[in-house]
Amino acid sequence: MRLIKRVLLLLALLMPLSVWAADTETLINYADDPATTGKVKAALAKDTRLSALDIKVKSDDLGAVHLSGSAKSQAEISQAVIVARSVSGVVSVQNDIVIDAPDSVKTK
């Protein structure tokens, strides 16, 4: 009976440590990667076919890049994805860029 109580006490003490370790791993895996983000932003800014100021970039330390914001056309969106994929270290690109309505449509 004493052995069972000791084992249960030990398990009760160690359980919070395993939960903490799992949470820490999740935070590390999804941390923002400023190096990759910077490289993608620079590549987008270099491409004269893009209005890079309207495109937002986020990335994680696993090489996943998320593009958002607005572009003038579907061709510009496609070009932004191509440019992002061409950057060293980028593994995947999630595209949430939308086509910006022309000023004449916005004012109506």
Short mmCIF file of N, CA and C in Angstrom, two decimals:
data_model
loop_
_atom_site.label_atom_id
_atom_site.label_comp_id
_atom_site.label_asym_id
_atom_site.label_seq_id
_atom_site.Cartn_x
_atom_site.Cartn_y
_atom_site.Cartn_z
N MET A 1 0.82 -1.19 0.00
CA MET A 1 0.00 0.00 0.00
C MET A 1 0.87 1.26 0.00
N ARG A 2 1.96 1.25 0.78
CA ARG A 2 2.86 2.40 0.81
C ARG A 2 3.47 2.66 -0.56
N LEU A 3 3.82 1.57 -1.25
CA LEU A 3 4.43 1.71 -2.57
C LEU A 3 3.46 2.38 -3.55
N ILE A 4 2.23 1.99 -3.51
CA ILE A 4 1.22 2.57 -4.40
C ILE A 4 1.06 4.06 -4.10
N LYS A 5 1.03 4.43 -2.83
CA LYS A 5 0.90 5.84 -2.46
C LYS A 5 2.10 6.64 -2.96
N ARG A 6 3.29 6.07 -2.84
CA ARG A 6 4.50 6.77 -3.29
C ARG A 6 4.50 6.95 -4.81
N VAL A 7 4.10 5.92 -5.53
CA VAL A 7 4.06 5.99 -6.99
C VAL A 7 3.04 7.05 -7.42
N LEU A 8 1.87 7.05 -6.79
CA LEU A 8 0.85 8.04 -7.12
C LEU A 8 1.32 9.46 -6.80
N LEU A 9 2.00 9.64 -5.68
CA LEU A 9 2.53 10.94 -5.31
C LEU A 9 3.58 11.40 -6.33
N LEU A 10 4.45 10.49 -6.72
CA LEU A 10 5.48 10.81 -7.70
C LEU A 10 4.84 11.21 -9.04
N LEU A 11 3.85 10.48 -9.48
CA LEU A 11 3.15 10.81 -10.73
C LEU A 11 2.46 12.16 -10.63
N ALA A 12 1.84 12.43 -9.49
CA ALA A 12 1.16 13.72 -9.31
C ALA A 12 2.15 14.87 -9.35
N LEU A 13 3.36 14.67 -8.86
CA LEU A 13 4.37 15.72 -8.87
C LEU A 13 4.99 15.92 -10.25
N LEU A 14 5.12 14.85 -11.02
CA LEU A 14 5.76 14.94 -12.33
C LEU A 14 4.82 15.37 -13.45
N MET A 15 3.52 15.20 -13.29
CA MET A 15 2.57 15.52 -14.34
C MET A 15 2.64 16.98 -14.80
N PRO A 16 2.70 17.96 -13.90
CA PRO A 16 2.78 19.35 -14.37
C PRO A 16 4.03 19.62 -15.20
N LEU A 17 5.12 18.91 -14.95
CA LEU A 17 6.34 19.10 -15.73
C LEU A 17 6.15 18.68 -17.18
N SER A 18 5.43 17.60 -17.41
CA SER A 18 5.22 17.15 -18.79
C SER A 18 4.32 18.12 -19.54
N VAL A 19 3.32 18.69 -18.88
CA VAL A 19 2.45 19.68 -19.52
C VAL A 19 3.25 20.93 -19.85
N TRP A 20 4.09 21.39 -18.95
CA TRP A 20 4.93 22.56 -19.19
C TRP A 20 5.86 22.33 -20.37
N ALA A 21 6.46 21.15 -20.46
CA ALA A 21 7.39 20.84 -21.55
C ALA A 21 6.65 20.86 -22.89
N ALA A 22 5.45 20.32 -22.94
CA ALA A 22 4.68 20.31 -24.18
C ALA A 22 4.33 21.74 -24.60
N ASP A 23 3.94 22.61 -23.66
CA ASP A 23 3.62 24.00 -23.98
C ASP A 23 4.85 24.74 -24.48
N THR A 24 5.99 24.52 -23.88
CA THR A 24 7.22 25.20 -24.29
C THR A 24 7.61 24.80 -25.71
N GLU A 25 7.46 23.53 -26.04
CA GLU A 25 7.80 23.07 -27.39
C GLU A 25 6.92 23.76 -28.42
N THR A 26 5.63 23.92 -28.14
CA THR A 26 4.72 24.59 -29.05
C THR A 26 5.14 26.03 -29.28
N LEU A 27 5.50 26.74 -28.23
CA LEU A 27 5.91 28.12 -28.37
C LEU A 27 7.18 28.25 -29.21
N ILE A 28 8.09 27.33 -29.04
CA ILE A 28 9.35 27.38 -29.79
C ILE A 28 9.09 27.10 -31.27
N ASN A 29 8.25 26.12 -31.58
CA ASN A 29 7.99 25.76 -32.97
C ASN A 29 7.29 26.87 -33.75
N TYR A 30 6.49 27.68 -33.10
CA TYR A 30 5.72 28.69 -33.81
C TYR A 30 6.22 30.10 -33.56
N ALA A 31 7.43 30.24 -33.09
CA ALA A 31 8.00 31.56 -32.87
C ALA A 31 8.28 32.22 -34.22
N ASP A 32 8.11 33.53 -34.26
CA ASP A 32 8.37 34.28 -35.48
C ASP A 32 9.85 34.20 -35.83
N ASP A 33 10.15 34.11 -37.12
CA ASP A 33 11.53 34.05 -37.59
C ASP A 33 11.84 35.35 -38.32
N PRO A 34 12.44 36.32 -37.64
CA PRO A 34 12.70 37.62 -38.27
C PRO A 34 13.66 37.54 -39.45
N ALA A 35 14.57 36.58 -39.46
CA ALA A 35 15.51 36.47 -40.57
C ALA A 35 14.78 36.10 -41.87
N THR A 36 13.94 35.08 -41.81
CA THR A 36 13.18 34.67 -42.99
C THR A 36 12.20 35.76 -43.40
N THR A 37 11.53 36.35 -42.43
CA THR A 37 10.59 37.44 -42.73
C THR A 37 11.31 38.57 -43.45
N GLY A 38 12.47 38.95 -42.98
CA GLY A 38 13.25 40.02 -43.59
C GLY A 38 13.70 39.68 -45.00
N LYS A 39 14.12 38.43 -45.21
CA LYS A 39 14.55 38.02 -46.55
C LYS A 39 13.39 38.06 -47.54
N VAL A 40 12.22 37.62 -47.10
CA VAL A 40 11.05 37.63 -47.98
C VAL A 40 10.63 39.06 -48.28
N LYS A 41 10.59 39.92 -47.25
CA LYS A 41 10.23 41.33 -47.47
C LYS A 41 11.20 42.00 -48.44
N ALA A 42 12.47 41.72 -48.29
CA ALA A 42 13.47 42.31 -49.18
C ALA A 42 13.28 41.83 -50.62
N ALA A 43 13.00 40.55 -50.79
CA ALA A 43 12.78 40.00 -52.13
C ALA A 43 11.53 40.61 -52.77
N LEU A 44 10.47 40.80 -51.98
CA LEU A 44 9.25 41.41 -52.50
C LEU A 44 9.51 42.87 -52.89
N ALA A 45 10.27 43.58 -52.07
CA ALA A 45 10.56 44.99 -52.35
C ALA A 45 11.43 45.14 -53.60
N LYS A 46 12.27 44.18 -53.87
CA LYS A 46 13.16 44.21 -55.04
C LYS A 46 12.42 44.01 -56.35
N ASP A 47 11.30 43.30 -56.30
CA ASP A 47 10.55 42.98 -57.51
C ASP A 47 9.72 44.20 -57.93
N THR A 48 10.04 44.76 -59.09
CA THR A 48 9.39 45.98 -59.55
C THR A 48 7.94 45.76 -59.96
N ARG A 49 7.52 44.52 -60.11
CA ARG A 49 6.13 44.22 -60.49
C ARG A 49 5.19 44.22 -59.29
N LEU A 50 5.72 44.40 -58.09
CA LEU A 50 4.91 44.30 -56.87
C LEU A 50 4.84 45.62 -56.12
N SER A 51 3.71 45.86 -55.47
CA SER A 51 3.62 46.98 -54.53
C SER A 51 3.83 46.38 -53.14
N ALA A 52 5.08 46.15 -52.80
CA ALA A 52 5.45 45.38 -51.61
C ALA A 52 5.01 46.04 -50.31
N LEU A 53 4.77 47.34 -50.30
CA LEU A 53 4.36 48.00 -49.07
C LEU A 53 2.98 47.55 -48.61
N ASP A 54 2.17 47.05 -49.53
CA ASP A 54 0.82 46.61 -49.18
C ASP A 54 0.75 45.12 -48.81
N ILE A 55 1.89 44.43 -48.90
CA ILE A 55 1.93 43.00 -48.60
C ILE A 55 2.63 42.80 -47.26
N LYS A 56 1.95 42.12 -46.34
CA LYS A 56 2.50 41.84 -45.01
C LYS A 56 3.08 40.43 -45.03
N VAL A 57 4.18 40.25 -44.28
CA VAL A 57 4.87 38.95 -44.25
C VAL A 57 5.09 38.54 -42.80
N LYS A 58 4.77 37.28 -42.51
CA LYS A 58 5.11 36.66 -41.23
C LYS A 58 5.69 35.29 -41.55
N SER A 59 6.57 34.82 -40.69
CA SER A 59 7.13 33.48 -40.89
C SER A 59 7.45 32.84 -39.55
N ASP A 60 7.52 31.52 -39.56
CA ASP A 60 7.92 30.82 -38.34
C ASP A 60 9.29 30.17 -38.55
N ASP A 61 9.82 29.60 -37.50
CA ASP A 61 11.16 29.04 -37.57
C ASP A 61 11.22 27.70 -38.32
N LEU A 62 10.09 27.24 -38.84
CA LEU A 62 10.06 26.01 -39.63
C LEU A 62 10.07 26.30 -41.12
N GLY A 63 10.09 27.58 -41.50
CA GLY A 63 10.12 27.96 -42.91
C GLY A 63 8.77 28.22 -43.53
N ALA A 64 7.72 28.25 -42.71
CA ALA A 64 6.38 28.56 -43.21
C ALA A 64 6.21 30.07 -43.26
N VAL A 65 5.78 30.59 -44.41
CA VAL A 65 5.59 32.03 -44.60
C VAL A 65 4.12 32.30 -44.81
N HIS A 66 3.62 33.39 -44.21
CA HIS A 66 2.23 33.80 -44.36
C HIS A 66 2.21 35.19 -45.00
N LEU A 67 1.59 35.29 -46.17
CA LEU A 67 1.45 36.57 -46.86
C LEU A 67 0.02 37.06 -46.69
N SER A 68 -0.13 38.34 -46.38
CA SER A 68 -1.45 38.95 -46.28
C SER A 68 -1.36 40.38 -46.78
N GLY A 69 -2.49 41.08 -46.77
CA GLY A 69 -2.52 42.44 -47.27
C GLY A 69 -3.26 42.52 -48.58
N SER A 70 -2.86 43.48 -49.43
CA SER A 70 -3.59 43.66 -50.68
C SER A 70 -2.64 43.82 -51.85
N ALA A 71 -3.18 43.52 -53.04
CA ALA A 71 -2.44 43.66 -54.30
C ALA A 71 -3.40 44.24 -55.34
N LYS A 72 -2.82 44.71 -56.44
CA LYS A 72 -3.63 45.35 -57.48
C LYS A 72 -4.32 44.33 -58.40
N SER A 73 -3.77 43.13 -58.51
CA SER A 73 -4.32 42.14 -59.44
C SER A 73 -3.97 40.72 -58.99
N GLN A 74 -4.61 39.76 -59.63
CA GLN A 74 -4.29 38.36 -59.36
C GLN A 74 -2.87 38.04 -59.80
N ALA A 75 -2.43 38.68 -60.87
CA ALA A 75 -1.06 38.47 -61.35
C ALA A 75 -0.05 38.92 -60.30
N GLU A 76 -0.33 40.04 -59.64
CA GLU A 76 0.57 40.53 -58.59
C GLU A 76 0.59 39.58 -57.40
N ILE A 77 -0.56 39.02 -57.05
CA ILE A 77 -0.63 38.05 -55.96
C ILE A 77 0.20 36.82 -56.30
N SER A 78 0.03 36.32 -57.52
CA SER A 78 0.79 35.14 -57.95
C SER A 78 2.29 35.41 -57.94
N GLN A 79 2.68 36.60 -58.38
CA GLN A 79 4.10 36.97 -58.39
C GLN A 79 4.66 37.02 -56.97
N ALA A 80 3.88 37.55 -56.03
CA ALA A 80 4.32 37.62 -54.63
C ALA A 80 4.57 36.22 -54.06
N VAL A 81 3.70 35.28 -54.39
CA VAL A 81 3.86 33.90 -53.92
C VAL A 81 5.10 33.28 -54.55
N ILE A 82 5.30 33.51 -55.84
CA ILE A 82 6.49 32.97 -56.53
C ILE A 82 7.77 33.53 -55.90
N VAL A 83 7.78 34.83 -55.65
CA VAL A 83 8.96 35.46 -55.05
C VAL A 83 9.21 34.90 -53.65
N ALA A 84 8.16 34.78 -52.84
CA ALA A 84 8.32 34.26 -51.48
C ALA A 84 8.85 32.83 -51.50
N ARG A 85 8.34 32.00 -52.40
CA ARG A 85 8.79 30.60 -52.49
C ARG A 85 10.24 30.49 -52.93
N SER A 86 10.73 31.50 -53.65
CA SER A 86 12.10 31.44 -54.16
C SER A 86 13.15 31.80 -53.10
N VAL A 87 12.72 32.31 -51.96
CA VAL A 87 13.65 32.72 -50.91
C VAL A 87 14.20 31.49 -50.19
N SER A 88 15.50 31.49 -49.98
CA SER A 88 16.16 30.39 -49.29
C SER A 88 15.61 30.23 -47.88
N GLY A 89 15.27 29.01 -47.51
CA GLY A 89 14.75 28.72 -46.18
C GLY A 89 13.24 28.65 -46.12
N VAL A 90 12.55 29.10 -47.16
CA VAL A 90 11.09 29.05 -47.18
C VAL A 90 10.66 27.66 -47.62
N VAL A 91 9.82 27.04 -46.79
CA VAL A 91 9.34 25.69 -47.07
C VAL A 91 7.92 25.72 -47.64
N SER A 92 7.09 26.61 -47.10
CA SER A 92 5.71 26.71 -47.57
C SER A 92 5.25 28.16 -47.50
N VAL A 93 4.25 28.48 -48.32
CA VAL A 93 3.70 29.85 -48.35
C VAL A 93 2.19 29.77 -48.26
N GLN A 94 1.63 30.44 -47.25
CA GLN A 94 0.18 30.57 -47.12
C GLN A 94 -0.17 31.95 -47.66
N ASN A 95 -1.05 31.99 -48.64
CA ASN A 95 -1.38 33.25 -49.31
C ASN A 95 -2.78 33.71 -48.90
N ASP A 96 -2.84 34.85 -48.20
CA ASP A 96 -4.11 35.48 -47.85
C ASP A 96 -4.17 36.90 -48.39
N ILE A 97 -3.47 37.17 -49.48
CA ILE A 97 -3.49 38.49 -50.11
C ILE A 97 -4.80 38.63 -50.86
N VAL A 98 -5.43 39.80 -50.77
CA VAL A 98 -6.67 40.07 -51.48
C VAL A 98 -6.43 41.15 -52.53
N ILE A 99 -7.28 41.15 -53.56
CA ILE A 99 -7.18 42.17 -54.60
C ILE A 99 -7.84 43.44 -54.07
N ASP A 100 -7.09 44.53 -54.12
CA ASP A 100 -7.57 45.82 -53.64
C ASP A 100 -8.47 46.43 -54.70
N ALA A 101 -9.64 46.90 -54.28
CA ALA A 101 -10.57 47.53 -55.22
C ALA A 101 -10.01 48.88 -55.67
N PRO A 102 -10.19 49.24 -56.95
CA PRO A 102 -9.75 50.55 -57.43
C PRO A 102 -10.43 51.68 -56.67
N ASP A 103 -9.80 52.85 -56.64
CA ASP A 103 -10.35 54.00 -55.91
C ASP A 103 -11.75 54.38 -56.39
N SER A 104 -12.03 54.22 -57.68
CA SER A 104 -13.34 54.58 -58.22
C SER A 104 -14.43 53.69 -57.65
N VAL A 105 -14.10 52.43 -57.37
CA VAL A 105 -15.09 51.51 -56.79
C VAL A 105 -15.27 51.80 -55.30
N LYS A 106 -14.19 52.18 -54.62
CA LYS A 106 -14.25 52.45 -53.17
C LYS A 106 -15.15 53.64 -52.87
N THR A 107 -15.17 54.65 -53.72
CA THR A 107 -15.92 55.87 -53.43
C THR A 107 -17.40 55.75 -53.72
N LYS A 108 -17.83 54.74 -54.44
CA LYS A 108 -19.25 54.59 -54.79
C LYS A 108 -20.05 54.06 -53.64
#
